[in-house]
Coordinates of C-alpha atoms in Angstrom, one line a residue:
L23 CA 0.0 0.0 0.0
T24 CA 2.9 2.4 0.6
S25 CA 5.1 1.4 -2.4
P26 CA 6.1 4.3 -4.6
L27 CA 3.9 5.0 -7.7
P28 CA 5.2 5.4 -11.2
S29 CA 6.1 9.0 -11.9
S30 CA 4.9 11.1 -14.8
H31 CA 8.4 10.8 -16.4
S32 CA 7.9 7.0 -16.5
Y33 CA 4.6 7.4 -18.4
R34 CA 6.2 9.9 -20.7
G35 CA 9.0 7.5 -21.5
L36 CA 6.5 4.7 -22.1
T37 CA 4.4 6.9 -24.4
L38 CA 7.5 7.9 -26.4
V39 CA 8.6 4.2 -26.8
L40 CA 5.2 2.9 -27.8
T41 CA 4.4 5.6 -30.3
F42 CA 7.9 5.3 -31.7
L43 CA 7.4 1.5 -32.2
S44 CA 4.0 2.1 -33.6
Y45 CA 5.0 4.4 -36.4
T46 CA 8.2 2.5 -37.0
S47 CA 6.0 -0.5 -37.8
Y48 CA 3.8 1.6 -40.1
H49 CA 6.7 2.6 -42.2
L50 CA 8.2 -0.8 -42.0
S51 CA 5.0 -2.2 -43.7
R52 CA 5.1 0.5 -46.4
K53 CA 8.6 -0.1 -47.6
P54 CA 8.5 -3.6 -49.1
I55 CA 6.7 -2.5 -52.3
S56 CA 9.8 -0.4 -53.3
I57 CA 12.1 -3.3 -52.7
V58 CA 9.9 -5.9 -54.5
K59 CA 9.4 -3.8 -57.6
S60 CA 12.7 -4.8 -59.1
Q61 CA 11.8 -8.5 -58.5
L62 CA 8.4 -8.2 -60.1
H63 CA 10.1 -7.1 -63.4
P64 CA 13.8 -8.2 -63.2
N65 CA 16.3 -8.4 -66.0
C66 CA 15.6 -12.0 -67.1
S67 CA 18.4 -12.2 -69.6
A68 CA 20.9 -12.0 -66.7
L69 CA 19.4 -15.2 -65.2
G70 CA 20.4 -17.3 -68.2
P71 CA 18.4 -19.1 -70.9
N72 CA 14.6 -19.3 -70.7
P73 CA 13.5 -22.7 -69.2
R74 CA 10.0 -22.3 -70.5
N75 CA 9.7 -22.1 -74.3
D76 CA 6.0 -21.0 -74.1
S77 CA 6.8 -17.5 -72.8
N78 CA 8.5 -14.4 -73.9
S79 CA 12.3 -14.8 -73.7
S80 CA 12.9 -11.4 -72.2
T81 CA 10.2 -11.4 -69.5
W82 CA 9.8 -15.1 -68.6
C83 CA 10.9 -14.4 -65.0
S84 CA 8.6 -11.4 -64.4
W85 CA 5.5 -11.6 -62.4
A86 CA 2.3 -10.9 -64.5
P87 CA 0.7 -8.4 -64.9
F88 CA 4.0 -6.5 -64.5
D89 CA 5.8 -8.3 -67.3
G90 CA 4.9 -5.9 -70.0
D91 CA 6.7 -2.8 -71.4
N92 CA 4.4 -0.6 -69.3
Y93 CA 5.6 -2.0 -66.0
K94 CA 6.8 1.4 -64.7
E95 CA 3.3 2.8 -65.3
L96 CA 1.8 -0.1 -63.4
F97 CA 4.2 0.4 -60.5
G98 CA 3.2 4.0 -60.5
A99 CA -0.5 3.0 -60.4
L100 CA 0.3 0.7 -57.3
D101 CA 2.0 3.6 -55.5
N102 CA -0.8 6.0 -56.5
A103 CA -3.5 3.7 -55.3
F104 CA -2.0 3.6 -51.8
L105 CA -1.0 7.3 -51.6
V106 CA -4.2 8.8 -53.0
A107 CA -6.3 6.7 -50.6
Y108 CA -3.9 7.8 -47.8
A109 CA -4.2 11.4 -48.7
I110 CA -8.0 11.4 -48.9
G111 CA -8.3 9.3 -45.7
M112 CA -6.0 11.5 -43.8
F113 CA -8.3 14.5 -43.9
I114 CA -11.1 12.3 -42.5
S115 CA -8.8 10.5 -40.0
G116 CA -8.0 13.6 -37.9
I117 CA -11.8 14.2 -37.4
F118 CA -12.3 10.7 -36.1
G119 CA -9.1 10.9 -34.0
E120 CA -10.5 13.8 -32.1
R121 CA -13.7 12.0 -31.3
L122 CA -12.6 8.4 -30.6
P123 CA -10.3 7.0 -27.9
L124 CA -6.8 7.2 -29.5
R125 CA -5.7 3.9 -28.1
Y126 CA -8.6 2.0 -29.8
Y127 CA -8.2 4.0 -32.9
L128 CA -4.5 3.4 -33.2
S129 CA -4.5 -0.3 -32.3
G130 CA -7.4 -1.1 -34.7
G131 CA -5.7 0.7 -37.5
M132 CA -2.5 -1.2 -36.9
V133 CA -4.2 -4.6 -36.9
L134 CA -6.0 -3.8 -40.2
S135 CA -2.8 -2.4 -41.7
G136 CA -1.1 -5.7 -40.9
L137 CA -3.9 -7.6 -42.6
F138 CA -3.8 -5.7 -45.8
T139 CA 0.0 -5.7 -46.0
A140 CA 0.0 -9.5 -45.6
L141 CA -2.8 -9.8 -48.2
F142 CA -0.5 -8.2 -50.8
G143 CA 2.2 -10.8 -50.1
L144 CA -0.3 -13.6 -50.1
G145 CA -0.8 -12.9 -53.8
Y146 CA 2.5 -14.6 -54.4
F147 CA 1.5 -17.8 -52.6
W148 CA -2.0 -17.7 -54.1
D149 CA -0.5 -17.2 -57.5
I150 CA -2.6 -14.1 -58.3
H151 CA -1.8 -12.3 -61.5
V152 CA -4.6 -9.8 -61.9
L153 CA -3.9 -6.1 -61.4
W154 CA -7.2 -5.2 -59.6
Y155 CA -6.4 -7.4 -56.7
F156 CA -3.1 -5.6 -55.9
I157 CA -4.8 -2.2 -56.5
V158 CA -7.7 -2.9 -54.1
V159 CA -5.3 -4.1 -51.4
Q160 CA -3.2 -1.0 -51.8
V161 CA -6.3 1.3 -51.6
C162 CA -7.6 -0.4 -48.4
N163 CA -4.1 -0.3 -46.9
G164 CA -3.8 3.4 -47.6
L165 CA -7.1 4.1 -45.9
V166 CA -6.4 2.2 -42.7
Q167 CA -2.8 3.5 -42.4
T168 CA -4.2 7.1 -41.9
T169 CA -5.0 6.1 -38.4
G170 CA -1.4 6.2 -37.4
W171 CA 0.1 9.7 -37.7
P172 CA -2.7 11.8 -36.1
A173 CA -2.9 9.4 -33.2
V174 CA 0.8 9.2 -32.4
V175 CA 1.4 12.9 -32.7
A176 CA -1.6 13.7 -30.6
C177 CA -0.3 11.3 -27.9
V178 CA 3.2 12.8 -27.8
G179 CA 1.8 16.3 -28.0
N180 CA -0.4 15.7 -25.0
W181 CA 2.6 14.6 -22.9
F182 CA 5.3 17.1 -24.0
G183 CA 5.3 20.9 -23.9
K184 CA 7.0 23.3 -26.3
G185 CA 10.3 23.8 -24.4
K186 CA 12.4 21.1 -26.2
R187 CA 9.7 19.9 -28.5
G188 CA 11.8 20.3 -31.7
L189 CA 14.7 18.2 -30.4
I190 CA 12.5 15.6 -28.7
M191 CA 10.3 15.2 -31.7
G192 CA 13.3 15.3 -34.0
I193 CA 14.8 12.3 -32.3
W194 CA 11.4 10.6 -31.9
N195 CA 10.6 11.2 -35.6
S196 CA 13.5 9.0 -36.6
H197 CA 10.9 6.2 -36.4
T198 CA 10.2 7.1 -40.1
S199 CA 13.7 6.3 -41.2
V200 CA 14.2 3.4 -38.8
G201 CA 11.0 1.9 -40.2
N202 CA 12.2 2.4 -43.7
I203 CA 15.5 0.8 -42.9
L204 CA 14.1 -2.2 -41.2
G205 CA 11.4 -2.6 -43.9
S206 CA 14.2 -2.6 -46.6
L207 CA 16.3 -5.1 -44.7
I208 CA 13.3 -7.4 -43.9
A209 CA 11.9 -7.2 -47.4
G210 CA 15.4 -7.7 -48.9
A211 CA 15.8 -11.0 -46.9
W212 CA 13.1 -12.7 -49.0
V213 CA 12.9 -10.6 -52.1
S214 CA 14.9 -13.0 -54.3
S215 CA 13.5 -16.3 -52.9
A216 CA 9.8 -15.7 -52.0
W217 CA 8.8 -12.0 -52.3
G218 CA 5.5 -12.7 -50.7
L219 CA 7.2 -13.0 -47.3
S220 CA 8.6 -9.5 -47.8
F221 CA 5.0 -8.4 -47.1
V222 CA 3.7 -11.1 -44.8
V223 CA 6.4 -10.7 -42.1
P224 CA 6.0 -6.9 -41.8
G225 CA 2.2 -7.4 -41.6
I226 CA 2.7 -9.7 -38.6
I227 CA 5.1 -7.2 -37.0
I228 CA 2.7 -4.2 -37.2
T229 CA -0.2 -6.4 -35.9
T230 CA 1.8 -7.5 -32.9
V231 CA 2.9 -3.9 -32.0
G232 CA -0.8 -2.8 -32.4
V233 CA -1.9 -5.4 -29.8
I234 CA 0.9 -4.2 -27.4
C235 CA -0.3 -0.6 -27.8
F236 CA -3.8 -1.6 -27.0
F237 CA -2.8 -2.9 -23.6
F238 CA -0.2 -0.4 -22.6
L239 CA -0.6 3.0 -24.3
V240 CA -1.6 5.9 -22.1
E241 CA -3.3 8.7 -24.1
Y242 CA -3.4 11.7 -21.7
P243 CA -1.5 12.7 -18.5
E244 CA -4.9 13.0 -16.8
D245 CA -5.5 9.3 -17.4
V246 CA -2.9 8.4 -14.7
D247 CA -2.7 9.4 -11.0
C248 CA 0.8 9.6 -9.7
S249 CA -0.3 11.0 -6.3
P250 CA -0.2 8.8 -3.2
P251 CA -3.5 7.0 -2.2
L252 CA -5.9 9.0 0.0
H253 CA -5.8 6.5 2.9
H254 CA -2.0 6.7 3.0
V255 CA -2.1 10.5 3.3
I256 CA -4.6 10.5 6.1
T257 CA -2.7 7.8 7.9
T258 CA 0.5 9.8 7.7
S259 CA -1.3 12.9 8.9
E260 CA -2.7 11.2 12.0
K261 CA 0.6 12.1 13.6
D262 CA -0.5 15.8 13.4
P263 CA -4.3 15.9 13.9
E264 CA -4.4 19.7 13.7
A265 CA -3.1 19.5 10.2
V266 CA -6.2 17.7 8.9
T267 CA -9.0 18.8 11.3
S268 CA -11.2 21.9 11.7
N269 CA -14.3 22.9 13.5
E270 CA -16.3 20.7 11.2
G271 CA -14.2 17.6 11.5
P272 CA -11.5 15.8 9.5
L273 CA -10.9 17.3 6.0
S274 CA -10.2 15.4 2.9
L275 CA -7.8 16.5 0.2
S276 CA -10.4 18.7 -1.5
G277 CA -11.1 20.7 1.6
Q278 CA -14.5 19.1 2.2
S279 CA -15.4 17.0 5.2
S280 CA -15.1 13.3 4.7
A281 CA -18.9 12.9 5.0
D282 CA -19.6 15.5 2.4
H283 CA -16.9 14.1 0.2
S284 CA -18.4 10.6 0.2
N285 CA -22.0 11.8 -0.4
S286 CA -21.5 14.5 -3.0
P287 CA -21.0 13.3 -6.5
K288 CA -17.8 14.5 -8.3
E289 CA -18.7 17.0 -11.0
P290 CA -17.0 16.0 -14.3
A291 CA -14.8 18.6 -16.0
E292 CA -16.3 20.2 -19.0
E293 CA -14.8 18.7 -22.2
P294 CA -13.8 21.2 -24.8
E295 CA -15.4 20.8 -28.2
A296 CA -13.4 19.4 -31.0
I297 CA -12.3 22.0 -33.5
S298 CA -13.9 22.1 -37.0
F299 CA -11.9 21.6 -40.2
L300 CA -12.3 25.3 -41.2
G301 CA -11.5 26.4 -37.7
A302 CA -8.2 24.5 -37.9
L303 CA -7.4 26.1 -41.3
R304 CA -7.7 29.5 -39.7
I305 CA -4.9 28.9 -37.2
P306 CA -1.9 31.1 -38.4
G307 CA 0.7 29.1 -40.3
V308 CA -1.4 25.9 -41.0
V309 CA -2.0 26.7 -44.7
E310 CA 1.7 27.7 -45.4
F311 CA 3.2 24.7 -43.7
S312 CA 0.6 22.4 -45.2
L313 CA 1.5 23.5 -48.8
C314 CA 5.2 23.4 -48.1
L315 CA 4.9 19.9 -46.8
L316 CA 3.0 18.9 -50.0
F317 CA 6.2 19.6 -52.1
A318 CA 8.6 18.4 -49.5
K319 CA 6.8 15.1 -49.1
L320 CA 6.6 14.8 -52.9
V321 CA 10.4 14.7 -52.9
S322 CA 10.8 12.4 -49.9
Y323 CA 8.2 9.8 -51.1
T324 CA 9.6 9.7 -54.6
F325 CA 12.9 8.6 -53.1
L326 CA 11.1 6.2 -50.8
Y327 CA 9.3 4.4 -53.7
W328 CA 11.8 4.8 -56.6
L329 CA 15.3 5.0 -55.2
P330 CA 16.0 1.2 -55.2
L331 CA 14.8 0.9 -58.8
Y332 CA 16.9 4.0 -59.8
I333 CA 20.0 2.4 -58.2
V334 CA 19.3 -0.9 -60.1
N335 CA 18.9 0.9 -63.4
V336 CA 21.8 3.4 -63.1
A337 CA 24.4 1.6 -60.9
H338 CA 23.4 -1.9 -62.1
F339 CA 23.2 -3.4 -58.6
G340 CA 21.1 -6.4 -57.7
A341 CA 17.7 -6.0 -56.0
K342 CA 19.0 -6.8 -52.5
E343 CA 22.1 -4.6 -52.9
A344 CA 20.1 -1.7 -54.2
G345 CA 17.6 -2.1 -51.3
D346 CA 20.4 -2.1 -48.7
L347 CA 22.1 0.9 -50.3
S348 CA 18.8 2.9 -50.4
T349 CA 18.7 2.7 -46.5
L350 CA 21.5 5.3 -46.4
F351 CA 19.0 7.9 -47.5
D352 CA 17.0 7.1 -44.4
V353 CA 20.1 7.2 -42.2
G354 CA 20.6 10.8 -43.5
G355 CA 16.9 11.4 -42.6
I356 CA 17.5 10.5 -39.0
L357 CA 20.4 12.9 -38.7
G358 CA 18.5 15.6 -40.6
G359 CA 15.4 15.4 -38.4
I360 CA 17.5 15.7 -35.2
F361 CA 19.6 18.6 -36.6
A362 CA 16.4 20.5 -37.7
G363 CA 14.8 20.0 -34.4
L364 CA 17.9 21.1 -32.4
V365 CA 18.5 24.2 -34.6
S366 CA 14.8 25.3 -34.6
D367 CA 14.6 25.0 -30.8
Y368 CA 17.8 27.1 -30.4
T369 CA 16.7 29.8 -32.9
G370 CA 12.9 29.6 -32.4
G371 CA 12.6 29.7 -36.2
R372 CA 10.9 26.6 -37.5
A373 CA 10.1 28.0 -40.9
T374 CA 13.6 29.5 -41.4
T375 CA 15.3 26.2 -40.5
C376 CA 13.1 24.4 -43.1
C377 CA 13.8 27.0 -45.7
V378 CA 17.5 27.0 -45.4
M379 CA 17.7 23.2 -45.6
L380 CA 15.4 23.2 -48.6
V381 CA 17.6 25.8 -50.4
V382 CA 20.7 23.6 -49.8
A383 CA 18.9 20.4 -50.9
A384 CA 18.2 21.6 -54.4
P385 CA 21.9 21.7 -55.7
M386 CA 22.6 18.5 -53.7
L387 CA 19.9 16.6 -55.6
F388 CA 21.4 17.8 -58.9
L389 CA 24.9 16.6 -57.8
Y390 CA 23.7 13.2 -56.7
N391 CA 22.1 12.5 -60.1
H392 CA 25.2 13.5 -62.0
V393 CA 28.1 12.4 -59.8
G394 CA 26.4 10.3 -57.1
Q395 CA 27.2 7.0 -58.9
N396 CA 31.0 7.7 -59.5
G397 CA 32.1 5.2 -56.9
I398 CA 30.5 3.5 -53.9
G399 CA 32.0 6.0 -51.4
T400 CA 30.6 9.0 -53.3
S401 CA 27.2 7.3 -53.6
I402 CA 27.1 6.7 -49.8
A403 CA 28.1 10.2 -48.9
M404 CA 25.6 11.8 -51.3
L405 CA 22.7 9.6 -50.2
I406 CA 23.3 10.5 -46.6
I407 CA 23.5 14.2 -47.3
C408 CA 20.5 14.2 -49.6
G409 CA 18.5 12.2 -47.0
A410 CA 19.3 14.7 -44.3
L411 CA 18.4 17.8 -46.3
V412 CA 15.2 16.3 -47.8
N413 CA 13.8 14.6 -44.7
G414 CA 14.9 17.3 -42.1
P415 CA 12.2 19.9 -43.1
Y416 CA 9.7 17.1 -43.7
A417 CA 10.3 15.7 -40.2
L418 CA 10.2 19.1 -38.5
I419 CA 6.9 20.1 -40.1
T420 CA 5.1 16.8 -39.4
T421 CA 6.2 16.7 -35.8
A422 CA 7.2 19.9 -33.9
V423 CA 5.4 22.3 -36.2
S424 CA 2.2 20.3 -36.2
A425 CA 2.3 20.1 -32.4
D426 CA 3.0 23.8 -32.1
L427 CA 0.1 24.7 -34.3
G428 CA -2.2 22.2 -32.7
T429 CA -1.6 23.9 -29.3
H430 CA -1.5 27.5 -30.7
E431 CA -2.3 30.3 -28.3
S432 CA -5.4 31.2 -30.4
L433 CA -7.0 27.9 -29.3
K434 CA -7.0 29.1 -25.7
G435 CA -5.9 25.8 -24.3
N436 CA -8.2 23.6 -26.4
A437 CA -6.1 20.4 -27.0
K438 CA -8.8 18.9 -29.1
A439 CA -7.4 20.6 -32.2
L440 CA -4.1 18.7 -32.2
S441 CA -5.2 15.6 -34.1
T442 CA -7.2 17.7 -36.7
V443 CA -4.3 20.1 -37.4
T444 CA -1.9 17.2 -37.7
A445 CA -4.2 15.4 -40.1
I446 CA -4.6 18.6 -42.3
I447 CA -0.9 19.2 -42.5
D448 CA 0.0 15.6 -43.2
G449 CA -3.0 15.0 -45.4
T450 CA -2.0 17.9 -47.6
G451 CA 1.6 16.6 -47.6
S452 CA 0.2 13.2 -48.6
V453 CA -1.2 14.7 -51.8
G454 CA 2.4 15.5 -52.7
A455 CA 3.4 12.0 -51.6
A456 CA 0.9 10.6 -54.1
L457 CA 1.9 12.9 -56.9
G458 CA 5.7 12.3 -56.6
P459 CA 5.8 8.6 -57.3
L460 CA 3.1 9.0 -60.0
L461 CA 5.1 11.7 -61.8
A462 CA 8.2 9.6 -61.4
G463 CA 6.5 6.7 -63.1
L464 CA 5.4 8.9 -66.0
I465 CA 8.6 10.8 -66.4
S466 CA 11.2 8.1 -65.8
P467 CA 10.7 6.5 -69.3
T468 CA 12.0 9.9 -70.7
G469 CA 15.2 9.7 -68.6
W470 CA 16.1 9.9 -64.9
N471 CA 17.5 13.4 -65.4
N472 CA 14.0 14.7 -65.9
V473 CA 12.8 13.0 -62.7
F474 CA 15.5 14.9 -60.7
Y475 CA 14.6 18.2 -62.4
M476 CA 11.0 17.6 -61.2
L477 CA 12.3 17.0 -57.7
I478 CA 14.4 20.1 -57.7
A479 CA 11.5 22.2 -58.9
A480 CA 9.3 20.8 -56.1
D481 CA 12.0 21.6 -53.5
V482 CA 12.2 25.2 -54.6
L483 CA 8.4 25.6 -54.5
A484 CA 8.4 24.2 -50.9
C485 CA 10.9 26.8 -49.9
L486 CA 9.0 29.7 -51.6
L487 CA 5.7 28.8 -49.8
L488 CA 7.3 29.5 -46.4
A489 CA 8.5 33.0 -47.4
R490 CA 5.8 34.8 -45.5
V491 CA 6.4 32.9 -42.3
V492 CA 10.2 33.3 -42.6
V493 CA 9.8 37.1 -43.0
K494 CA 7.6 37.1 -39.9
E495 CA 10.2 35.2 -37.9
A496 CA 13.0 37.5 -39.1
R497 CA 11.0 40.5 -38.0
G498 CA 10.5 38.9 -34.6
W499 CA 14.3 38.4 -34.3
C500 CA 14.9 42.1 -35.3
G501 CA 12.4 43.3 -32.7
Y502 CA 14.1 41.1 -30.1
M503 CA 17.5 42.5 -30.9
A504 CA 16.2 46.0 -30.8
R505 CA 14.7 45.4 -27.3
Q506 CA 18.0 43.9 -26.1
R507 CA 19.8 47.1 -27.2
G508 CA 17.3 49.3 -25.3
Y509 CA 15.3 50.6 -28.3

């Protein structure tokens, strides 16, 4: 009865760990499609003579319906089916996330995500060769995966204030890159032998983590009571009766008599109403950061879905080697997210930090396309640098900026807006995530140079859309400097 209770710091740590594992498993389950693409349409001539005389000699080892000359367009359709469904579902997901228990919402979404991820891989074992099956599974998976991001950001935002939010969420947001790395390694382990397992195993992993979150995730600090039990306080205070007595008898912790406390019902605190979609859009900065994320996420997701195939085509690596090498882009993403969060905390300029990294990213993308394959050492260095510069702003906007805007002073303490604001920002970004791989599939037949020109243009547009917020931050710094000098 007198043992020490868990402190709020313990629950904070538990929330960080569980939400980190949750979104790691989300990205782990999204990554296999980019690894398996090169196995669905490999270079059959490199495998030797055709053992089956009744099929095309150049595509005998490909998986129908991806064995035609339009395989890149079909891959783009697969990516687009998932990402368009994800973008549409994200705008709706935040509204549900504000009105449903986050723990149930997140856990249910993870179990369904595991189911649809596994169903894609089961197409290998069931010998399915019709395009509509894979398209339908991708659409369903895209819809249920929208449960993840608003829920985990809302949970973390409920537990952490704005003081070191950029650094904490920069480190925490490495779950995206960790998930991509693990997804690449897990998918690569079976891509050449039985590519169906590249989806089934991640599906089992995300389902397992979802069950764990259902039993252990704590949504709000108010859901736990770290204070000592009432009977323990009274027993301790019996040593000093005057401390807990008055003319009306012993007092409880609330200042009422024990009789009154036991008889009077506890009045529930008034719940704030969830913010509307239009109300969230009126929060200063939501529109600018949402549109910026659209183009930043376009670049990031084009790399996510097409980088292994680009390495196979340009550097002529095998499917597994290309998948392993592509993980370096996510290693850079981890470093970029932490760096962006640390700098933005120190300077107080979220938009300025994003803008500077986007400006530097544009020439680095150009250099990677032209000199990034001139040796394995150059390729590794360029991939890490590009990953840091591309994913740093993306990570900062989707985490610290979303949490800042979701708890903006104009909301007057209404925390119900956090999930909706997060869904709007990430939903708008997901439109870019859907456009990027689609455009890459349409442009890549004309040459990979044109794909990189498209990515550079998107990077520049993302920077320009933050111009107004950057100017506002610069004026704030100038005013601060003037006050420091006594003006």
